[in-house]
C-alpha atoms as an extended CHARMM CRD file, in Angstrom:
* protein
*
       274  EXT
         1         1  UNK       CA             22.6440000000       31.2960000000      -17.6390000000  PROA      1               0.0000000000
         2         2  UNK       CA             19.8310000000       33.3500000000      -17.6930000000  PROA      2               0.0000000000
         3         3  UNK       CA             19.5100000000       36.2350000000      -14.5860000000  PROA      3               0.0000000000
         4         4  UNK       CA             16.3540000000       37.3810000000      -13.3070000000  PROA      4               0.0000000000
         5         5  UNK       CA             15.9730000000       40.5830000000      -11.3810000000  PROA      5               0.0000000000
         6         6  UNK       CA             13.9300000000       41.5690000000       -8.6100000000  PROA      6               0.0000000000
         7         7  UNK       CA             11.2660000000       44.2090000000      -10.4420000000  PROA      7               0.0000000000
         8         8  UNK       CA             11.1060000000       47.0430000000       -8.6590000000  PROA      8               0.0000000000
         9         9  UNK       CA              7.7420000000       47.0000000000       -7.3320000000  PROA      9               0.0000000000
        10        10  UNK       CA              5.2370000000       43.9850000000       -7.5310000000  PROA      10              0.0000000000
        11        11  UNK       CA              2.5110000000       45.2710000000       -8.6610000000  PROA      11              0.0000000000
        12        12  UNK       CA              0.3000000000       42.4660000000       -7.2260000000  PROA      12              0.0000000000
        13        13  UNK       CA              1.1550000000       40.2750000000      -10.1960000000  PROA      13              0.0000000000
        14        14  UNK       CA              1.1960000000       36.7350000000       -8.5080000000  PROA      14              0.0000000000
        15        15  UNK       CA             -2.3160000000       36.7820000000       -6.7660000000  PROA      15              0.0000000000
        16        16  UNK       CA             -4.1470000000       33.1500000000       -7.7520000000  PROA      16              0.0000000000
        17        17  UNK       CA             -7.7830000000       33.5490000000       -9.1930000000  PROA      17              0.0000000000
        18        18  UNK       CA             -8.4990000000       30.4230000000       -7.0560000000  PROA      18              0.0000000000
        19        19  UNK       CA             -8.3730000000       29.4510000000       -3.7990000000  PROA      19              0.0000000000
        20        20  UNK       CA             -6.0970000000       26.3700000000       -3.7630000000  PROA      20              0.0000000000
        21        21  UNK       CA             -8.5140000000       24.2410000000       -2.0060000000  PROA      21              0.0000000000
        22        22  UNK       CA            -10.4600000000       24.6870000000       -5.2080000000  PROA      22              0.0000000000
        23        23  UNK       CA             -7.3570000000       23.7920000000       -7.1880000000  PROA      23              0.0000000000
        24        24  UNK       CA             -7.1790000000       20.5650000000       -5.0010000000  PROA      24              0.0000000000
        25        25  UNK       CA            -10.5000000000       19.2480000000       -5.7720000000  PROA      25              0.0000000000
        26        26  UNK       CA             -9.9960000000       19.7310000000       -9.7420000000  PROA      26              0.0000000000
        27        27  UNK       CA             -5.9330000000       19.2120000000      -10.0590000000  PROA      27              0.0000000000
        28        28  UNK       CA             -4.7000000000       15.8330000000      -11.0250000000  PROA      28              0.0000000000
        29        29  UNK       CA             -0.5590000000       15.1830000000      -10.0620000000  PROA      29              0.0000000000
        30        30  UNK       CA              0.2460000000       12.3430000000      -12.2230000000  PROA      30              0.0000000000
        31        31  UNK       CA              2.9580000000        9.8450000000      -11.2760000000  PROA      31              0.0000000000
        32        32  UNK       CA              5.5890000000        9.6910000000      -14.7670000000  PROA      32              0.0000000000
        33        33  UNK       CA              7.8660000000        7.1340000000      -13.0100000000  PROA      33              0.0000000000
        34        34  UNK       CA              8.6460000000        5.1870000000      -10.0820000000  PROA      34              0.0000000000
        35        35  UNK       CA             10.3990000000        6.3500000000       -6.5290000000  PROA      35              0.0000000000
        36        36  UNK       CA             13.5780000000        4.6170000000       -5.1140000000  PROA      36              0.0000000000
        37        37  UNK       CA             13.1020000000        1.9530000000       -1.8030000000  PROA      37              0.0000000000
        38        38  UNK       CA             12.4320000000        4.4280000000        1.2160000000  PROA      38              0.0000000000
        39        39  UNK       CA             15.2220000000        3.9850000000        3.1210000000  PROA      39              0.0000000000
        40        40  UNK       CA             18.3710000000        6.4950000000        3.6610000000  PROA      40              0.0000000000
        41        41  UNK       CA             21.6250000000        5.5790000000        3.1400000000  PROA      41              0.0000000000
        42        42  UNK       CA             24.3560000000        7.0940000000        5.7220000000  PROA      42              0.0000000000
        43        43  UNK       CA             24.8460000000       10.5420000000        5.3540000000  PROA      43              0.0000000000
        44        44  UNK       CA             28.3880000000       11.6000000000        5.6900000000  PROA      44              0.0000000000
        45        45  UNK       CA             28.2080000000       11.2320000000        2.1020000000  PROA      45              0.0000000000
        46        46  UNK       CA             31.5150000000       11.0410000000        2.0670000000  PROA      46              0.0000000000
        47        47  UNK       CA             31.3620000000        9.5740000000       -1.5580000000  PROA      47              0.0000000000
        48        48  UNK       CA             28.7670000000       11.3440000000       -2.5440000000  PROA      48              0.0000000000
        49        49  UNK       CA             28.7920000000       10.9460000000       -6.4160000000  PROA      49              0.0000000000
        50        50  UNK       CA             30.1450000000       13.9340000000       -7.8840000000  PROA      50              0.0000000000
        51        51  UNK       CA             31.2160000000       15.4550000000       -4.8350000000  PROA      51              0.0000000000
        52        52  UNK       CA             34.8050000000       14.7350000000       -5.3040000000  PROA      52              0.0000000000
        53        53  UNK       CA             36.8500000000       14.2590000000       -2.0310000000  PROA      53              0.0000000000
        54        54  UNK       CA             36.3920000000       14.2240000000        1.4400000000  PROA      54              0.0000000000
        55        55  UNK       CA             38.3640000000       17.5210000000        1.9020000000  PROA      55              0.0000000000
        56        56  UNK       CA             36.6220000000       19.6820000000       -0.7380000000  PROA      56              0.0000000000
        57        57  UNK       CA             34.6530000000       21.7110000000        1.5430000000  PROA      57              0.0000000000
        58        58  UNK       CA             32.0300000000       19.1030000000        2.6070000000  PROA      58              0.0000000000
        59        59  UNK       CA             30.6580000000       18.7570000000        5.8680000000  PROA      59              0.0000000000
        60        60  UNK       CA             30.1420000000       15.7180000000        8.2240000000  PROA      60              0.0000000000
        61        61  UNK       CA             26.8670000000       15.4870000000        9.1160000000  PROA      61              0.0000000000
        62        62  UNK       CA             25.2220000000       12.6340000000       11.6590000000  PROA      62              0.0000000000
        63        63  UNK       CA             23.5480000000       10.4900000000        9.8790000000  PROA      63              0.0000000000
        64        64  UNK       CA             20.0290000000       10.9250000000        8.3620000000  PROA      64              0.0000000000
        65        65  UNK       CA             17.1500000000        8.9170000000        9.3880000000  PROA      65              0.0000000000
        66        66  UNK       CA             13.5270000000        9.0930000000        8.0360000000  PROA      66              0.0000000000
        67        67  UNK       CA             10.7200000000        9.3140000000       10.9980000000  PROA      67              0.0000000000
        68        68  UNK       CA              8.6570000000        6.5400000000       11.2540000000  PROA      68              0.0000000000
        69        69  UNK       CA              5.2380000000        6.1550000000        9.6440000000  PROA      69              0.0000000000
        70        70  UNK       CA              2.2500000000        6.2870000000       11.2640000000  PROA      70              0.0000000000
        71        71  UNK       CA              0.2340000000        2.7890000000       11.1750000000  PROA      71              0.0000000000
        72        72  UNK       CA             -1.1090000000        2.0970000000        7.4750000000  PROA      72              0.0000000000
        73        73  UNK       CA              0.3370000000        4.8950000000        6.5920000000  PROA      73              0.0000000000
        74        74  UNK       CA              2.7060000000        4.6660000000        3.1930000000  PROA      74              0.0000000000
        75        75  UNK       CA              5.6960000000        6.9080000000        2.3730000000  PROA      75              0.0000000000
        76        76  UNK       CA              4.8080000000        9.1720000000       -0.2280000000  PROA      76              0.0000000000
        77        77  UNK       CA              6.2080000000        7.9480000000       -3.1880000000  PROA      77              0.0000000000
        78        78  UNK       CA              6.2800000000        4.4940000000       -2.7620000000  PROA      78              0.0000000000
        79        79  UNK       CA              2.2850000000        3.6510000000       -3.9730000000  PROA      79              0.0000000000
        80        80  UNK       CA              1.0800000000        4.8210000000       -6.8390000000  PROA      80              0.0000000000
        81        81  UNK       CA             -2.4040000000        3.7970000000       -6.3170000000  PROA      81              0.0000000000
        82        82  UNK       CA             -3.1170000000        5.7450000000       -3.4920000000  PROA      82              0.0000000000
        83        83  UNK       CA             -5.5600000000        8.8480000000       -3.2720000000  PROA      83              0.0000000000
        84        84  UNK       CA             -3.1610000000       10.8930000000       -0.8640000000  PROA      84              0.0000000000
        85        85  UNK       CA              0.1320000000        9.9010000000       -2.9470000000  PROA      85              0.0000000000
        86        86  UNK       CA              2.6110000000       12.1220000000       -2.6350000000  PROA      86              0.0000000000
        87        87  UNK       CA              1.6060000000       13.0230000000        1.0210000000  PROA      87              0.0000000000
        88        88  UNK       CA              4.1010000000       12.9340000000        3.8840000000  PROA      88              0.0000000000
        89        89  UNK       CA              2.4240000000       11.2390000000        7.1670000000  PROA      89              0.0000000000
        90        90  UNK       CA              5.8720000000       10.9340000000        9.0400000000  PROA      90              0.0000000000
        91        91  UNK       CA              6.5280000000       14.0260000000       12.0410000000  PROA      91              0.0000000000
        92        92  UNK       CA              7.7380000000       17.2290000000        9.1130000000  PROA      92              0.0000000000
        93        93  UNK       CA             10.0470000000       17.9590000000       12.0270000000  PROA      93              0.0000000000
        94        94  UNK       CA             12.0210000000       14.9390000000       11.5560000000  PROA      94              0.0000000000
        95        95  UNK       CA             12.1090000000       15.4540000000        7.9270000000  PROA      95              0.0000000000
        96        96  UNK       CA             14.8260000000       18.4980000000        8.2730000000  PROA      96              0.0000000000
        97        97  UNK       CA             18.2560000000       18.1430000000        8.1280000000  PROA      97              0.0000000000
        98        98  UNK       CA             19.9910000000       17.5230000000       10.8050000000  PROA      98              0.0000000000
        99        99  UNK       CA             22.9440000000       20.2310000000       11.8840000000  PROA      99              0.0000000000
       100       100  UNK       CA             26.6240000000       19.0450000000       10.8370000000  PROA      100             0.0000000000
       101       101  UNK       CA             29.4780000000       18.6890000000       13.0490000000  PROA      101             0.0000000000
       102       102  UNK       CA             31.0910000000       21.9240000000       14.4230000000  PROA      102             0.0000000000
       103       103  UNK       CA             27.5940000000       23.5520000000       13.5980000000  PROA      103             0.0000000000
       104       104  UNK       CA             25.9700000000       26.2080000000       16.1570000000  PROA      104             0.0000000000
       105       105  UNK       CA             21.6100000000       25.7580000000       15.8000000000  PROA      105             0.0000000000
       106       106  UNK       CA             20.2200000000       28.9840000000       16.2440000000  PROA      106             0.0000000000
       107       107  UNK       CA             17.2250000000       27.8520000000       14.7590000000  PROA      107             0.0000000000
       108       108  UNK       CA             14.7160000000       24.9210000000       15.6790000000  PROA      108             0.0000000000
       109       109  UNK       CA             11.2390000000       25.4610000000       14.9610000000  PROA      109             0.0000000000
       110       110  UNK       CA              8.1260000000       23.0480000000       14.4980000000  PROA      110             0.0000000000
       111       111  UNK       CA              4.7060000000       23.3280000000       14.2480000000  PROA      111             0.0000000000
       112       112  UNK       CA              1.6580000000       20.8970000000       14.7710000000  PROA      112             0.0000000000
       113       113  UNK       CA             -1.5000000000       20.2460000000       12.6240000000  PROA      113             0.0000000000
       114       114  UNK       CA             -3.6270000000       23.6340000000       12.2760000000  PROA      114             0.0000000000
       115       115  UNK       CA             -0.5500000000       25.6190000000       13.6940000000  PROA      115             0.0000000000
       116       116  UNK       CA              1.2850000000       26.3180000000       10.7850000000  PROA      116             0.0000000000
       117       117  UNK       CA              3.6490000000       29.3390000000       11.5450000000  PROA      117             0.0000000000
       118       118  UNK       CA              5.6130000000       30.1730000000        8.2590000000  PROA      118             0.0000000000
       119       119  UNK       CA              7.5160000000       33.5700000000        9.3660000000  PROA      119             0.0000000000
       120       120  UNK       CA             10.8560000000       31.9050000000        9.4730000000  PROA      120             0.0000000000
       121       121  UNK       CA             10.5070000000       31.0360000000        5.6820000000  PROA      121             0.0000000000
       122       122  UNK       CA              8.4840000000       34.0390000000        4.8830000000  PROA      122             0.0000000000
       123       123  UNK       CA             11.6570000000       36.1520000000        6.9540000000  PROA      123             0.0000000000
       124       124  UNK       CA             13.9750000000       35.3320000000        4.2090000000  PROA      124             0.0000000000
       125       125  UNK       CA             13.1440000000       37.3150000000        1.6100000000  PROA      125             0.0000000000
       126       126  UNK       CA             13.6660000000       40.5520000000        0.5400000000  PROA      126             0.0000000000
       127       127  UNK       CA             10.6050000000       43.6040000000        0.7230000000  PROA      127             0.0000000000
       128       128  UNK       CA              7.5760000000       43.6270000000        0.0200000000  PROA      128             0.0000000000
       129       129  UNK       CA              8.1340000000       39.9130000000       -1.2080000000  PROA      129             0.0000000000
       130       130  UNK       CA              7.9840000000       38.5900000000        2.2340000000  PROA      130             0.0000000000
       131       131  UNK       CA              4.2360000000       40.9950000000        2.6880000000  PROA      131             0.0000000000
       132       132  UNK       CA              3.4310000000       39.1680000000       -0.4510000000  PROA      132             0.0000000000
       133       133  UNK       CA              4.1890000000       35.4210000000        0.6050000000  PROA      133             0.0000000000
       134       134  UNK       CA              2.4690000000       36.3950000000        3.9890000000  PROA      134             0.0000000000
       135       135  UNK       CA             -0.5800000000       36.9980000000        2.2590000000  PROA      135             0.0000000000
       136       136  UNK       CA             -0.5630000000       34.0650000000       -0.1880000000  PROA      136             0.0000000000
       137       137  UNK       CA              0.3170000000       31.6580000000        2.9230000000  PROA      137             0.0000000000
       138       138  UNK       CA             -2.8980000000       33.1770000000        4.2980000000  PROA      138             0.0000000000
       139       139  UNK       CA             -5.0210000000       31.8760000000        1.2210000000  PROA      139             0.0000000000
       140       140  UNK       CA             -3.2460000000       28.3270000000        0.8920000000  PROA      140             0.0000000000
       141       141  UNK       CA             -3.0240000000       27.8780000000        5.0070000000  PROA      141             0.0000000000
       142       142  UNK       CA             -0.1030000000       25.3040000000        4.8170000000  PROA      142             0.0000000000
       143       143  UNK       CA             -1.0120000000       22.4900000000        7.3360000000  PROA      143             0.0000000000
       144       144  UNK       CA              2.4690000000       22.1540000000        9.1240000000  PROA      144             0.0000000000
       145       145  UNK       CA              5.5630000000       24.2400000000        8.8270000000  PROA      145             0.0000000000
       146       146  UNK       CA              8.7570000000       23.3860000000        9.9650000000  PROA      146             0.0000000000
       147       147  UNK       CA             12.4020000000       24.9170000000       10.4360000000  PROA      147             0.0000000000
       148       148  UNK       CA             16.1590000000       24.8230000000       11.1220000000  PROA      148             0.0000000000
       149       149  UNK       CA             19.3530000000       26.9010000000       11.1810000000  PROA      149             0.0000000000
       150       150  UNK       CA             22.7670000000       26.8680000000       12.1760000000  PROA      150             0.0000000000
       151       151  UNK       CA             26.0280000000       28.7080000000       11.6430000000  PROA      151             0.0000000000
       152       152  UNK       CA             29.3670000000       26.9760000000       10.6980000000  PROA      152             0.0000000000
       153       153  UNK       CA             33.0790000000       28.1010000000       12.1060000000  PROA      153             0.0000000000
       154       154  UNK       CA             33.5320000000       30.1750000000        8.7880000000  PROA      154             0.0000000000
       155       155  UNK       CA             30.6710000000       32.3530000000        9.1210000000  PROA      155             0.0000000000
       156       156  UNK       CA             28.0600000000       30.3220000000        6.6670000000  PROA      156             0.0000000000
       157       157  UNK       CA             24.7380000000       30.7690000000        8.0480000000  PROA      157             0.0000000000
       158       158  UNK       CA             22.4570000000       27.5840000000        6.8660000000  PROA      158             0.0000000000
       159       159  UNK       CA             18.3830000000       28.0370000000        6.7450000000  PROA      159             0.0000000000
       160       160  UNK       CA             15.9350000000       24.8510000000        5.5670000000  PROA      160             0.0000000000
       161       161  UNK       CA             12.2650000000       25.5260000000        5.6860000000  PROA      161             0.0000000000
       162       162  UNK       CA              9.4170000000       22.9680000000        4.8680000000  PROA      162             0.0000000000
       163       163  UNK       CA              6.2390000000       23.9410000000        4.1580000000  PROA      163             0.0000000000
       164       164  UNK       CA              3.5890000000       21.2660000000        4.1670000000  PROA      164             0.0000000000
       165       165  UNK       CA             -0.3060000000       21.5760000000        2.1080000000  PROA      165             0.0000000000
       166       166  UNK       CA             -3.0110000000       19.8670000000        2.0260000000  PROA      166             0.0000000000
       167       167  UNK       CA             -2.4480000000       17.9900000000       -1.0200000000  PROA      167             0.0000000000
       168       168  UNK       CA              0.7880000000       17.6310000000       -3.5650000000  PROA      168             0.0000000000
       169       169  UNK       CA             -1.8470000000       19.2400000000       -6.1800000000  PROA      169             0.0000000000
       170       170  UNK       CA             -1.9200000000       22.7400000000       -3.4570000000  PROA      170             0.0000000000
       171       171  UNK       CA              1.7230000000       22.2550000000       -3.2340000000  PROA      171             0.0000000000
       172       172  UNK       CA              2.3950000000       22.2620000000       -6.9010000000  PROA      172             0.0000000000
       173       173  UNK       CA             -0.2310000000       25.7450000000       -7.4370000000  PROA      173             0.0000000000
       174       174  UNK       CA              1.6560000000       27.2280000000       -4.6850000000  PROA      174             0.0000000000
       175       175  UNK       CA              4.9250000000       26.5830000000       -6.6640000000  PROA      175             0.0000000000
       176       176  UNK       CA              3.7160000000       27.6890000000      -10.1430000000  PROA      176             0.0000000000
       177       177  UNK       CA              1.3210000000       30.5960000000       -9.0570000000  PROA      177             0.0000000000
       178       178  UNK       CA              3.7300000000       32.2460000000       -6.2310000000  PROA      178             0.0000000000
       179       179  UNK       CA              7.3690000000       31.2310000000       -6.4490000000  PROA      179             0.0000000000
       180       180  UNK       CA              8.0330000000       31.1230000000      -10.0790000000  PROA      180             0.0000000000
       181       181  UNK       CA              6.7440000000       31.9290000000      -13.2950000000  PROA      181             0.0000000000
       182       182  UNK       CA              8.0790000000       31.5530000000      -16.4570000000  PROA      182             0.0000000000
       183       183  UNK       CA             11.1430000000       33.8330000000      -16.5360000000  PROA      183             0.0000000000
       184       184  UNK       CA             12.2680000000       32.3540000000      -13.3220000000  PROA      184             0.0000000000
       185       185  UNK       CA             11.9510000000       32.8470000000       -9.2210000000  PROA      185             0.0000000000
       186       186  UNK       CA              8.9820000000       35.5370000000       -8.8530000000  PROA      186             0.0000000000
       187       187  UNK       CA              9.9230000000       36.1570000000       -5.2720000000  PROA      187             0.0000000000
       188       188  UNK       CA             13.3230000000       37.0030000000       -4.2740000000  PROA      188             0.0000000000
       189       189  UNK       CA             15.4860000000       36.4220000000       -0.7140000000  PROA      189             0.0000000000
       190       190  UNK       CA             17.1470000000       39.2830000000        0.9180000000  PROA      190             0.0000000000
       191       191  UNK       CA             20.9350000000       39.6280000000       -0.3470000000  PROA      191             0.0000000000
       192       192  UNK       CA             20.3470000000       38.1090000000       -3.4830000000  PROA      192             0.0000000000
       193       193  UNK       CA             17.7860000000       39.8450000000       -5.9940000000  PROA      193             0.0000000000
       194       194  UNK       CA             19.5220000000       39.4280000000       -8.9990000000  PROA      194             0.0000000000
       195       195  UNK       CA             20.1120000000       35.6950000000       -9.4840000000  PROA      195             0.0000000000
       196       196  UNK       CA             20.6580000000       32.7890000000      -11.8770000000  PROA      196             0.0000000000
       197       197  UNK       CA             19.9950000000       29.3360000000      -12.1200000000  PROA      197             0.0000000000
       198       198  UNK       CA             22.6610000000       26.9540000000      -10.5790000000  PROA      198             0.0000000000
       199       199  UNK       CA             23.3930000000       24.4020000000      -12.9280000000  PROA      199             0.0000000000
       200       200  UNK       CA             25.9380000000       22.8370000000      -11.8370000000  PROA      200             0.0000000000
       201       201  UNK       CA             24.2670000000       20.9330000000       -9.2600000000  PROA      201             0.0000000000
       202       202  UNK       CA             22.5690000000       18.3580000000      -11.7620000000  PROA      202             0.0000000000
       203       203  UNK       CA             26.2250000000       17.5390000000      -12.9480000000  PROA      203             0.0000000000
       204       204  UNK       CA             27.4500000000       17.2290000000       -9.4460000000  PROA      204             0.0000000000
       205       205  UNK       CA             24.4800000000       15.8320000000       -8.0080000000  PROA      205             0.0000000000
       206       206  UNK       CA             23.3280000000       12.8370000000      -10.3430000000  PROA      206             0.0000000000
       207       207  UNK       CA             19.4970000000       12.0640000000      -10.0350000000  PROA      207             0.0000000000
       208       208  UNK       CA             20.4500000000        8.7740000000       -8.0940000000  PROA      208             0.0000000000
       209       209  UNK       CA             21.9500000000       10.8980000000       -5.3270000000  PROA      209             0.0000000000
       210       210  UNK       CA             19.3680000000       12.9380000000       -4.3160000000  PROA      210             0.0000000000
       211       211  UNK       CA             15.8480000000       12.0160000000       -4.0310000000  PROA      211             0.0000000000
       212       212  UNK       CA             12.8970000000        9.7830000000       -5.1990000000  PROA      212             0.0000000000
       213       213  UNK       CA             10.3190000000       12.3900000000       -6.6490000000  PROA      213             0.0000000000
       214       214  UNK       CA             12.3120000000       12.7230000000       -9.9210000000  PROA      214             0.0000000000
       215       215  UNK       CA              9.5380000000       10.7150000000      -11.5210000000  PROA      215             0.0000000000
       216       216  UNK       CA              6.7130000000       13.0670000000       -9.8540000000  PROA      216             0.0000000000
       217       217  UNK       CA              5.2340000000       15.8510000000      -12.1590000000  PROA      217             0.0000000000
       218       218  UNK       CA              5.6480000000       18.7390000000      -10.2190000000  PROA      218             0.0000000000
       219       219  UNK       CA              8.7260000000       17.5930000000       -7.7820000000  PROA      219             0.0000000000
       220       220  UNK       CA             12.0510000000       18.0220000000       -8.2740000000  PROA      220             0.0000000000
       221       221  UNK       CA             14.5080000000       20.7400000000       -7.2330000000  PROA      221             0.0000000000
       222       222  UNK       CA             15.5070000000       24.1960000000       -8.8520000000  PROA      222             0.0000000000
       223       223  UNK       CA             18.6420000000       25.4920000000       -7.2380000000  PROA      223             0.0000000000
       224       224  UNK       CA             19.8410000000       29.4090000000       -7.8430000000  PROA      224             0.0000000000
       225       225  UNK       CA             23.2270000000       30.8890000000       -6.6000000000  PROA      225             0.0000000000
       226       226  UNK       CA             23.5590000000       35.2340000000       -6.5280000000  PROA      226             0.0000000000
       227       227  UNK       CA             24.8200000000       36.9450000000       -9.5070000000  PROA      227             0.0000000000
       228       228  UNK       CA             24.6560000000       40.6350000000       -8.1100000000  PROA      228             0.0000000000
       229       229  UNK       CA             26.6830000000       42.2950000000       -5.6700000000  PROA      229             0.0000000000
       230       230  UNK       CA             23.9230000000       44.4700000000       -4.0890000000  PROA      230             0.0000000000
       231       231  UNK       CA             24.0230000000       42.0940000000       -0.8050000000  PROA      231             0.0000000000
       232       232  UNK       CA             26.7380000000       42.1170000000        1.7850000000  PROA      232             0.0000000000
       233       233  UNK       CA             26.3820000000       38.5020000000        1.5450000000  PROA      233             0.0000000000
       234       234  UNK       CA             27.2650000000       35.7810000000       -1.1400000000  PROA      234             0.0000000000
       235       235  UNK       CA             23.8500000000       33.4780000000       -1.4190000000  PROA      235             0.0000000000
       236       236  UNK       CA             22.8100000000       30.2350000000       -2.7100000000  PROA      236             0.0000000000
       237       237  UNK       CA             19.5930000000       28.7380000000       -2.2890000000  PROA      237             0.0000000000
       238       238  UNK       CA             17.4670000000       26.0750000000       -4.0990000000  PROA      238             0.0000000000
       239       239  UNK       CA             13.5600000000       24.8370000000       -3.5810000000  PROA      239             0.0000000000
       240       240  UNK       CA             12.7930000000       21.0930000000       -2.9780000000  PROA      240             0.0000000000
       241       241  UNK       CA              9.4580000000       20.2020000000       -4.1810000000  PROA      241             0.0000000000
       242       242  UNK       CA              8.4010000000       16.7020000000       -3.1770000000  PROA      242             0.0000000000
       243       243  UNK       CA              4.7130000000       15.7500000000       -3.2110000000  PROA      243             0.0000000000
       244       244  UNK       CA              2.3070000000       18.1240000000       -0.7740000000  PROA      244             0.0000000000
       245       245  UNK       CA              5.8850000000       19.6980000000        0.4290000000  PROA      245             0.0000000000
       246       246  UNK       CA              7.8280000000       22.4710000000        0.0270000000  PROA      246             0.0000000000
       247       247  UNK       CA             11.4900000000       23.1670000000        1.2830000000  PROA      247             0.0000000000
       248       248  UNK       CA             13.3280000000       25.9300000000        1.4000000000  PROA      248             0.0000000000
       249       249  UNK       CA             17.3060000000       25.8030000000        1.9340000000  PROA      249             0.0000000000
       250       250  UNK       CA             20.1890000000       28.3750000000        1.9060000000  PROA      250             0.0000000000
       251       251  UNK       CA             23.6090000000       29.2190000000        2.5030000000  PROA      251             0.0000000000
       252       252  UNK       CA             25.0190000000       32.4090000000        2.4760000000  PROA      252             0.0000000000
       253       253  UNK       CA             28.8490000000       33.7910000000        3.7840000000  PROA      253             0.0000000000
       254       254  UNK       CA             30.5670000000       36.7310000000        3.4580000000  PROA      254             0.0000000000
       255       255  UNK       CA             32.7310000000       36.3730000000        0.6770000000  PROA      255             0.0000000000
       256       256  UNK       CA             31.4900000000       33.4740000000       -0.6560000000  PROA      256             0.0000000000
       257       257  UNK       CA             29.6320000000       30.5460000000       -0.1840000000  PROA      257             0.0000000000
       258       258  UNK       CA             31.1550000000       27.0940000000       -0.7740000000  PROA      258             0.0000000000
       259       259  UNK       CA             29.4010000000       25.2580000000       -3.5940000000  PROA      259             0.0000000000
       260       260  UNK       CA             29.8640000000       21.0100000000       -2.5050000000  PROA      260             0.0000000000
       261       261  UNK       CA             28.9630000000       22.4730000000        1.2800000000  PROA      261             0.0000000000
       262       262  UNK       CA             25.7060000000       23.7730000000       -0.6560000000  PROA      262             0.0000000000
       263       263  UNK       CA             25.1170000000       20.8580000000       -3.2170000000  PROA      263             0.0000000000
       264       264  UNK       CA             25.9460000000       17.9640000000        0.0770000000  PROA      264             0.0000000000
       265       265  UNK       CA             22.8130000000       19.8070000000        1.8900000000  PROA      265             0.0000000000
       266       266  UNK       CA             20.0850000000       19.8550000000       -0.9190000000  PROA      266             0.0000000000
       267       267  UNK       CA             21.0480000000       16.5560000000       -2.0340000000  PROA      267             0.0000000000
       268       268  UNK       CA             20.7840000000       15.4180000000        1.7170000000  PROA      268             0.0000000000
       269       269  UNK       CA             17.1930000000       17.1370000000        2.1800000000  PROA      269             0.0000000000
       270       270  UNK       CA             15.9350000000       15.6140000000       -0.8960000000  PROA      270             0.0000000000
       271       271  UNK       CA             16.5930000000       12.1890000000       -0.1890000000  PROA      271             0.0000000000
       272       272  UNK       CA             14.7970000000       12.7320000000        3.3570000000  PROA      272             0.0000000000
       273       273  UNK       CA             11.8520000000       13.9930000000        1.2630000000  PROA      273             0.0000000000
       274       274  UNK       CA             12.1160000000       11.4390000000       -1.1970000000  PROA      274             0.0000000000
């Protein structure tokens, strides 16, 4: 597994040479497959493939249910021939994860169109990388932004943030200009600077279980669990990338997070994004 490392100062190295709207008008995301039928199966996930059993740390949530569409309106991955493919019309608040059982929400947080407030994601991460985002979320004004938290009885504190563009093309600039580059995550969360990729989750989570935008260029999900110890906290967090959105979800615990807790939630919020 290859470990990245926060450098110590940024150095301005991430700043696109174009604005994305630019990027939209030129950019072409290309469909490589076809999506799965648009509706969510329950999600106790209770035989989750890969999971293993009921008892291994797992947590009941209520089930999941995609928002309606709006009135011609298609789901993003389900037409091909569309101009806005890959565009989610449905509320983005309904697209987060609902809270499990036993779970305490100290975070609910939604905006409207042209009201995009993104310092609950931005708040995550670790100096002067949250400056940085700040300042990149300026340039790519994200059209609707959307959040939730909650804390479970053993002290794991749960984040998922969804960032919404204009376009999947913005989206997918965003990703590849600001988040990551080639050596790995370019940004990095507070608590967990020096990180690796997590991939385990593939083998636990087959492709079947999580979402439909396996067959997107551009979507998918990259999930990354802490290596260091320079954090009080243990931390594992992964980026959904579905079409024009973004998500954001973590876990962290003293001590240690549990992984099938972890995997059941970004397997969950992919599906709804899917």
């Amino acid at each position: 597994m290859t470990e990245n490392s926060a450098p110590a100062e940024d150095g301005g190295r991430r700043r696109p040479g174009l604005l994305p709207r630019l990027v939209a008008a030129v950019a072409v995301c290309a469909v490589l497959g076809t999506g799965i039928a648009y509706g969510i199966s329950s999600a106790d996930r209770t035989d989750l493939p890969g999971l293993g059993t009921p008892d291994d740390g797992r947590w009941t949530y209520p089930e999941q249910h995609r928002p309606p569409l709006p009135r011609g309106a298609s789901a993003p991955f389900a037409d091909q021939a569309r101009s806005d493919r890959g565009s989610h019309h449905a509320d983005l608040g309904a697209l987060r994860l609902s809270a499990p059982e036993d779970a305490t929400v100290d975070l609910d947080k939604k905006s409207g169109d042209g009201t995009p407030d993104a310092a609950p994601f931005t708040g995550e991460y670790a100096a002067p990388y949250d400056d940085l985002l700040r300042r990149h979320l300026a340039d790519y004004a994200p059209r609707r932004t959307a959040s939730r938290g909650w804390t479970m009885p053993d002290g794991t504190r749960s984040r998922v943030h969804l960032l919404q563009f204009d376009s999947a093309a913005v989206a997918e600039f965003f990703r590849l200009t600001v988040l990551s580059d080639a050596r790995g995550p370019a940004v990095f969360l507070r608590d967990a600077q020096t990180v690796g990729r997590d991939d385990a989750y593939k083998k636990a989570v087959p492709k079947e279980a999580g979402s439909a935008v396996g067959g997107w260029f551009g979507s998918g999900v990259e999930v990354y669990k802490e290596t260091g110890s320079e954090g009080a906290l243990s931390v594992r967090y992964a980026y959904v990338f579905a079409g024009d959105t973004i998500a954001l979800i973590t876990h962290s615990r003293p001590g240690g997070t549990v992984p099938t807790a972890f995997y059941q939630s970004v397997a969950l919020q992919q599906q709804l994004l899917g």
